[in-house]
Coordinates of C-alpha atoms and ligand atoms in Angstrom, one line a residue:
M1 CA 9.5 38.4 90.3
V2 CA 11.0 38.6 93.7
K3 CA 8.4 39.1 96.3
I4 CA 9.5 41.2 99.2
D5 CA 7.7 40.8 102.5
R6 CA 6.4 44.1 103.8
L7 CA 7.2 45.0 107.3
V8 CA 4.1 45.2 109.4
P9 CA 3.8 48.6 111.1
K10 CA 5.5 48.7 114.5
E11 CA 2.6 50.6 115.9
K12 CA -0.9 49.6 114.9
K13 CA -3.1 52.7 114.6
G14 CA -6.7 53.1 113.6
L15 CA -6.8 56.0 111.1
V16 CA -9.4 58.6 110.3
V17 CA -9.5 59.1 106.6
V18 CA -11.5 61.8 104.8
I19 CA -12.1 61.8 101.1
T20 CA -13.8 65.0 99.9
G21 CA -13.9 67.5 97.1
C22 CA -16.0 68.0 94.0
G23 CA -14.3 65.6 91.6
K24 CA -15.4 62.1 90.9
G25 CA -13.8 59.3 92.9
K26 CA -14.7 59.6 96.6
T27 CA -17.0 56.7 97.0
T28 CA -15.0 54.5 94.6
S29 CA -11.8 55.4 96.6
A30 CA -13.5 54.1 99.8
L31 CA -14.6 51.0 98.0
G32 CA -11.0 50.6 96.9
I33 CA -10.0 50.6 100.6
A34 CA -12.6 47.8 101.1
V35 CA -11.1 45.7 98.3
R36 CA -7.7 46.2 99.7
A37 CA -8.8 45.4 103.3
C38 CA -10.5 42.3 101.9
G39 CA -7.1 41.0 100.8
H40 CA -5.9 41.3 104.4
N41 CA -9.0 39.4 105.7
M42 CA -10.1 42.5 107.5
R43 CA -13.8 43.1 108.3
V44 CA -15.4 46.1 106.7
C45 CA -18.7 47.8 107.2
I46 CA -19.9 50.4 104.7
I47 CA -22.9 52.5 105.6
Q48 CA -24.1 54.7 102.7
F49 CA -25.9 57.8 103.7
M50 CA -28.5 59.3 101.2
K51 CA -28.4 56.2 99.0
G52 CA -30.8 53.4 98.5
D53 CA -33.0 54.7 95.8
L54 CA -30.8 54.1 92.7
Y55 CA -29.0 50.8 92.2
A56 CA -25.2 50.9 92.5
G57 CA -22.9 48.1 91.4
E58 CA -21.2 48.0 94.8
W59 CA -24.3 46.6 96.5
D60 CA -23.9 43.3 94.8
G61 CA -20.2 43.8 94.1
V62 CA -19.2 43.4 97.7
K63 CA -21.3 40.2 98.0
K64 CA -19.6 38.7 94.9
M65 CA -16.2 39.5 96.4
N66 CA -17.2 36.9 99.1
C67 CA -15.3 38.9 101.7
Q68 CA -16.1 40.2 105.1
V69 CA -17.6 43.4 103.8
E70 CA -21.1 44.4 104.9
L71 CA -22.7 47.2 102.9
I72 CA -25.8 48.9 104.1
S73 CA -27.4 51.5 102.0
T74 CA -29.6 53.9 103.9
G75 CA -31.6 56.8 102.7
K76 CA -33.6 58.0 99.8
G77 CA -31.1 59.4 97.4
F78 CA -29.2 62.7 97.3
C79 CA -31.2 65.3 99.3
G80 CA -32.0 68.5 97.3
I81 CA -31.0 67.3 93.9
Q82 CA -33.3 67.8 91.0
G83 CA -36.0 65.1 90.8
N84 CA -35.5 63.8 94.4
P85 CA -39.1 63.9 95.8
Y86 CA -38.4 63.5 99.5
S87 CA -38.5 66.3 102.1
H88 CA -35.6 67.4 104.2
E89 CA -37.3 65.9 107.2
E90 CA -37.5 62.5 105.6
H91 CA -33.9 62.6 104.5
R92 CA -32.9 63.7 108.0
R93 CA -34.9 60.8 109.6
N94 CA -33.0 58.4 107.4
A95 CA -29.6 60.0 108.1
Q96 CA -30.3 59.9 111.9
E97 CA -31.1 56.1 111.6
A98 CA -27.8 55.7 109.7
I99 CA -25.9 57.5 112.6
Q100 CA -27.5 55.1 115.1
L101 CA -26.5 52.2 112.9
A102 CA -23.0 53.5 112.7
H103 CA -22.8 53.5 116.5
Q104 CA -24.1 49.9 116.6
K105 CA -21.6 48.7 114.1
I106 CA -18.7 50.5 115.8
E107 CA -19.7 49.3 119.3
S108 CA -20.2 45.7 118.0
G109 CA -16.4 45.5 117.8
Q110 CA -16.9 43.3 114.7
F111 CA -15.2 45.6 112.2
D112 CA -11.7 46.7 111.5
I113 CA -12.8 49.5 109.1
I114 CA -16.1 51.5 109.1
I115 CA -16.8 53.5 106.0
L116 CA -19.4 56.3 106.3
D117 CA -20.1 57.1 102.7
E118 CA -21.6 60.6 101.9
I119 CA -21.6 61.6 105.6
N120 CA -19.7 64.8 104.8
N121 CA -22.4 66.1 102.6
S122 CA -25.1 64.8 104.9
L123 CA -23.6 67.1 107.6
K124 CA -23.4 70.0 105.1
L125 CA -27.1 69.5 104.4
K126 CA -27.9 69.4 108.1
L127 CA -29.2 65.8 107.9
V128 CA -26.8 65.0 110.7
D129 CA -25.2 67.4 113.3
L130 CA -21.6 68.3 113.6
E131 CA -21.6 67.0 117.2
Q132 CA -22.8 63.6 116.0
V133 CA -20.0 63.3 113.5
L134 CA -17.3 64.5 115.9
E135 CA -18.6 62.1 118.6
I136 CA -18.1 59.2 116.2
I137 CA -14.6 60.3 115.3
Q138 CA -13.5 61.0 118.9
Q139 CA -15.0 57.9 120.4
K140 CA -14.0 55.4 117.8
P141 CA -12.0 52.3 119.0
T142 CA -8.2 53.0 118.9
F143 CA -7.5 50.3 116.3
M144 CA -10.5 50.7 114.1
H145 CA -10.1 52.7 110.9
L146 CA -12.8 55.2 110.0
V147 CA -13.4 56.5 106.5
L148 CA -15.7 59.5 105.8
T149 CA -16.5 60.4 102.3
G150 CA -18.5 63.2 100.6
R151 CA -18.2 66.7 99.3
D152 CA -17.8 69.7 101.6
A153 CA -16.1 68.0 104.6
H154 CA -16.5 70.2 107.7
P155 CA -13.2 72.0 108.8
Q156 CA -13.5 70.4 112.3
V157 CA -13.8 66.9 110.7
I158 CA -10.7 67.7 108.5
E159 CA -8.9 68.9 111.7
L160 CA -9.5 65.6 113.5
A161 CA -8.6 63.4 110.5
D162 CA -5.2 61.8 109.9
T163 CA -5.4 61.5 106.2
V164 CA -7.5 63.9 104.0
S165 CA -7.8 63.9 100.2
E166 CA -9.6 66.5 98.2
I167 CA -10.5 65.2 94.8
N168 CA -10.8 68.1 92.3
E169 CA -12.8 68.0 89.1
V170 CA -10.6 68.5 86.1
K171 CA -13.2 67.2 83.8
H172 CA -16.4 65.2 84.2
A173 CA -18.2 63.5 81.3
Y174 CA -21.5 64.7 82.8
R175 CA -20.6 68.2 81.5
K176 CA -20.6 66.9 78.0
G177 CA -24.1 65.6 78.6
I178 CA -22.9 62.0 78.9
E179 CA -25.2 60.0 81.1
P180 CA -23.9 58.1 84.1
Q181 CA -22.3 54.8 83.0
P182 CA -22.5 51.5 84.9
G183 CA -19.2 50.4 86.4
I184 CA -17.8 53.9 86.3
D185 CA -20.5 56.1 87.8
Y186 CA -22.6 53.6 89.7
Ligands
ATP201 P1 -18.0 57.9 92.7 O1 -19.1 57.3 93.4 O2 -18.0 57.7 91.2 O3 -16.6 57.6 93.3 P2 -18.1 60.4 94.0 O4 -18.4 59.6 95.3 O5 -16.8 61.1 94.0 O6 -18.2 59.5 92.8 P3 -20.5 61.8 94.4 O7 -20.5 63.3 94.7 O8 -20.9 60.9 95.5 O9 -19.2 61.5 93.7 O10 -21.5 61.6 93.2 C1 -22.0 60.4 92.8 C2 -22.3 60.2 91.4 O11 -22.2 61.5 90.7 C3 -21.3 59.3 90.6 O12 -22.1 58.7 89.6 C4 -20.4 60.3 90.0 O13 -19.8 59.8 88.7 C5 -21.2 61.4 89.7 N1 -20.4 62.6 89.8 C6 -19.3 62.8 90.5 N2 -18.8 64.1 90.3 C7 -19.6 64.7 89.5 C8 -19.6 66.0 88.9 N3 -18.7 66.9 89.1 N4 -20.7 66.3 88.1 C9 -21.6 65.4 87.9 N5 -21.7 64.1 88.4 C10 -20.7 63.8 89.2
MG202 MG1 -19.9 59.5 96.5

């Protein structure tokens, strides 16, 4: 097979990417970006909001990739879903810590891509404030890419983004009563 060298972009630009919608594939899409970036020896930091209670394969997966990907899972699971025992105040405290962490990681200058997983729904649930999310987007370093995932992305976040995908649910195995499956769902 003939390998054609890609032209590097004439102008380097740090993008704001939003992956939202009710279908499955938002977090895994962001993880796909991390895998791709890994191939370019780029440094990636993934901060997961509202996660940390239930194991997900990506926690060890990124370590096994032996790449410059740091994943920090913050929080106590999805706020407000059945069976989650923590109060809104506790979830908000965790999300506020995650926002501070995001600032630290961004300001460290050590990352080419920052992924804020589930930040959109954290905003919708009022665990973080709109101003806090807009500030992160507006003050991000020019060349750093920022990826924001989660359902119900705020219109002003969508407005500021360069690339926005809305993943719609056509079907989900969950609706047939199929339990979450490792590798696919977590
Ligand atoms: P994934 O992490 O698989 O990319 P996601 O980030 O798009 O999914 P979330 O809203 O973060 O979806 O939900 C996380 C978990 O819930 C995943 O295990 C996912 O398979 C599952 N899930 C996603 N969409 C639905 C749905 N419509 N109904 C039930 N469960 C869903
Ligand atoms: Mg997700």
